[in-house]
Amino acid sequence: MEKKAEISKPFYVSSAPKQKTSAEIISEARKSLRTLKTQRPLTPREDQRKLFGPSSSRTPENRPPSAFSLHALNFDVPDSRPVTVKRLTPLEHIPKLPSSPDNEVDTSPPLPKPPVDPVEVKRVSSARARLFKAASQGGLPPVIRPEEFMKRLNSEPSLAKPSPPQAAQKNVFSKGQFRGSSPVLTEPTKADENEKEVFSKKACENSVSSRPGSGSDSIGSPSRTSSRPSSSESTGARNRTGTGNESRTQEVETEEETCYWNAKIIPILQQLESTQNGNDIEYLCGTCVRLYGALEQGNMLERKCKKRASLLKALYRLIDIGSDQLSLQLAKLILALSVTGKNLLNVCKLIFKISRSENNDFLFENNSITDSLLSVVCTEDVFSISEALLYCMGALKFLSGNSTILKELLNKGLVEILLQLMKKINDANKLNKTHFSISGHLLVQLTATLRNSVDQSRQRFLCSEALPELCVVLEQHGSDKDICTNIARIFSKLSSYNDCCAALANCSGCYQLFLALLKKHQKKQDFVVRIFFTLGNLTAKNNNAREQFFKEEGSIDDVLELFRVYYELDITSKASKTHPRVEEERECVQTHTSEVEDVLIKLIRLLANLSIHPTVGTALATNPICVGLLVKVLEYKSIDECEELVINAAATINNLSFYPVRNSVVRARQLHLAELLVKLLLSNNMEGILEAARVFGNLSQSKEVRDFIVQKNVYKFMVALLDAKNQDVCFSACGVLINLTVDKNKRVILREEGGIKKLIDCLRDFGPTDWQLASLVCKTLWNYSEKMTCAALSFGEEETKALLHILSTYLEDLVLDCSSSEDLREFHKVCWETEFIPVAQQLMNRIQRHDTFLEPLTAPS
């Protein structure tokens, strides 16, 4: 009796060895309690490269623009004269304007003046224009004593001995006053005449050295130099904000620097100026490369060049040529000169504009401009250059979409640099929310770039502890749909790997965070579907994760509420297809039907995976809302409409039917479920048929369902499935038949439909490769032959001979496939020893005892 009880166990009871090996994965597909697999949601490729794509939740007026015009005039050119920051002493005397003798305003008409030489007027006007230009660029002219001004003016060779017209013009300067707060200028005193000769000589030397080619541009003006090391000094220089003017301190250029500039740099600048019409872009690009090399060789990059301002001015003018190839070379040079403020913003915009075109990707390949972009990202004070950083990150986002460039960026530490930037932003937002808005814009670009790099840098994410930091971003920016969607896409990719699943599951509070975001963004389908996909991956192989999620307050209720919302949405969408004029009641009805189905697929998969845990499975099996929604899916959705959705619903019901608890809703509605499963059996979809057979295997433990199977001729389908050349299908069919043979009055149907012969064929075909299936076939035949008196009459003569031959062969020796792995061979050996041999040996002994045609005689009366 104990053996019979063991043989009649439901087929889903596992008798596999306790130790888990990799080979046991093979048998998972046939277990009644199964996790479900699904495809990762695909991210659609955007047609255009923009800071914020068409699906962004940001309105155009609340986000920085992606399209803009950029010209040389947008850049700020520093004053050609050095601006000193030294505070000058006040004037010793107060200059007085000449007045009329009677202290009254002279209203007489002015006396006629002699004609002035146009050349001399032009020279003086140029000097005045340079002074006004300094004031117009955001800085006031230096405070200069009148005598010093006249001394400088007279130091020029052409102005040292002014002609009479020039003297008249000089009087105009002595009586006038500059705009703004410039001091009143007076004529020099006699005490300064002694210094005139020395000053004039120095001025002439500077004037000659400042003209590389044309006499109009003062390229030789000294500029403030400050190297950009990794210390805080570089931070202060780089993070300078305001109008963008490059303020400089006056430094004296060494003779060696002057000689190098004149010999190496000026000829290259002259070549650039001579070809500014842009007829030969390749030549200009090559010249820029030579200029970069010359500056690097002369240690004049960053802010070390005394004539940096004039150099930048020459580079800015070339931007108007409008060539992307040339502009990228210019941007590389400009960034190498450590521009700040408005100029840094404009050069980042320039690179962003070039990277917007996918046709320009080849320009960035094997180009050190990516190093320059990454150096901008490495800034210490993020928010001082936040707008420039935004466009820099936008360019990196575009470039990371190119696999070749992405590989280069990853080798340069892209992931590590971005994660450091993300941590800086998170830490700043923890202290205060001053820069919360711009940090959101930055994080949209940052997370999108990380999303592009996930597939090729999984280990970098794990080593850099990126997952906890991403959860912090979600906590701080949970209301930002763009950021949440990007991070959801990152998690959906990473959670496809077991090591990443384990790391994410260890993030404190991740389940509570996901549930809160699902409630907040329940109508944003592309976010919801990825969170459910991620949760499904976390609970696929981790029993602890299933328990933790279940223990979160309201977790199951929240999931089922979303189940209801998207089920009703799918119904409404289906009705709108049938009746196009039906007025939509819900805001999110505009979502495409297939997208709604995708959410349902991932959500139901999560329920199936959660139900593996006994506590969770029992709770779901007794939950009328859960079972009711699953039944509704099977009622209104055909497998031809959405195969994966229907199969997932059936698989979840299969898992829930495993728990025969007293108040199980599945058991209470088992006959209705059986009717729905018949539809799957009648379909042409083998996956659907297999799933229906599995569910019948659990439900057929009930006598009501077994009677239904016989009344509706479902058993004929099961016998027919034995002919399938698929081991899993045969296994599931045997599971139903073994439960049917528990009832003595139902055993005869097995032979009427040719089931005995088909069972023996299954044993012959699949035995050596699937000892679990072979064991199940033997159990079915054991139940069938319980009251057997003659083997030939019960099985048939030919069938009996074939069965004895097969059993004796399989019991004699185990033949393992040498081409299989060691784990797989060990798994087969364990199954053969623990599952097949015990039942096969008993079955063979029974057949041998009744292998005769002689009828037993009754005792004489």
Short mmCIF file of C-alpha atoms in Angstrom, two decimals, residues 40-41 43-44 46 50-58 390 393-394 397 400 422 439-454 461 466-467 470-471 473-474 477-495 514 517 521 524-531 534:
data_model
loop_
_atom_site.label_atom_id
_atom_site.label_comp_id
_atom_site.label_asym_id
_atom_site.label_seq_id
_atom_site.Cartn_x
_atom_site.Cartn_y
_atom_site.Cartn_z
CA ARG A 40 13.63 42.71 -22.39
CA PRO A 41 11.60 45.73 -23.50
CA THR A 43 14.18 50.97 -26.44
CA PRO A 44 13.12 52.62 -29.71
CA GLU A 46 15.25 58.14 -31.81
CA LYS A 50 18.36 65.98 -29.25
CA LEU A 51 19.08 66.89 -25.66
CA PHE A 52 15.59 65.74 -24.77
CA GLY A 53 13.86 63.33 -27.13
CA PRO A 54 10.29 63.47 -28.39
CA SER A 55 9.07 61.35 -25.47
CA SER A 56 10.53 63.72 -22.88
CA SER A 57 8.20 64.96 -20.17
CA ARG A 58 9.88 68.37 -20.31
CA LEU A 390 25.01 70.03 -20.04
CA MET A 393 27.14 65.58 -21.65
CA GLY A 394 24.70 65.83 -24.55
CA LYS A 397 25.30 60.87 -25.06
CA SER A 400 28.04 56.77 -26.96
CA MET A 422 26.68 61.61 -10.48
CA SER A 439 21.07 68.95 -11.91
CA GLY A 440 17.95 67.26 -13.27
CA HIS A 441 18.85 68.33 -16.82
CA LEU A 442 22.40 67.05 -16.29
CA LEU A 443 21.25 63.72 -14.93
CA VAL A 444 18.98 63.15 -17.93
CA GLN A 445 22.03 63.29 -20.21
CA LEU A 446 24.23 61.37 -17.77
CA THR A 447 21.84 58.48 -17.25
CA ALA A 448 21.12 58.26 -20.98
CA THR A 449 24.87 57.93 -21.62
CA LEU A 450 25.17 55.24 -18.96
CA ARG A 451 22.21 53.45 -20.54
CA ASN A 452 24.05 53.36 -23.87
CA SER A 453 27.17 51.91 -22.24
CA VAL A 454 25.58 49.23 -20.05
CA PHE A 461 29.09 49.18 -13.05
CA ALA A 466 26.83 52.20 -9.54
CA LEU A 467 23.57 50.53 -8.52
CA LEU A 470 21.45 55.14 -9.16
CA CYS A 471 18.93 54.33 -6.44
CA VAL A 473 19.17 59.45 -7.96
CA LEU A 474 15.75 57.80 -8.09
CA HIS A 477 14.47 62.83 -8.63
CA GLY A 478 11.53 60.45 -8.33
CA SER A 479 9.23 63.03 -9.92
CA ASP A 480 11.40 63.42 -13.01
CA LYS A 481 9.95 60.98 -15.54
CA ASP A 482 12.91 61.28 -17.91
CA ILE A 483 15.49 60.36 -15.27
CA CYS A 484 13.34 57.55 -13.89
CA THR A 485 12.86 56.06 -17.36
CA ASN A 486 16.57 56.16 -18.17
CA ILE A 487 17.49 54.44 -14.90
CA ALA A 488 14.72 51.90 -15.40
CA ARG A 489 16.31 51.08 -18.76
CA ILE A 490 19.69 50.66 -17.08
CA PHE A 491 18.24 48.32 -14.46
CA SER A 492 16.35 46.31 -17.06
CA LYS A 493 19.62 45.66 -18.90
CA LEU A 494 21.74 44.93 -15.85
CA SER A 495 19.16 42.69 -14.19
CA PHE A 514 10.29 50.67 -6.98
CA LEU A 517 7.72 54.97 -8.27
CA HIS A 521 4.24 56.96 -12.64
CA LYS A 524 4.03 56.01 -17.95
CA GLN A 525 4.11 52.69 -19.73
CA ASP A 526 7.77 52.66 -20.80
CA PHE A 527 8.81 53.12 -17.17
CA VAL A 528 6.31 50.68 -15.65
CA VAL A 529 7.13 47.86 -18.06
CA ARG A 530 10.86 48.08 -17.27
CA ILE A 531 10.40 48.15 -13.52
CA THR A 534 13.52 44.20 -13.45
#
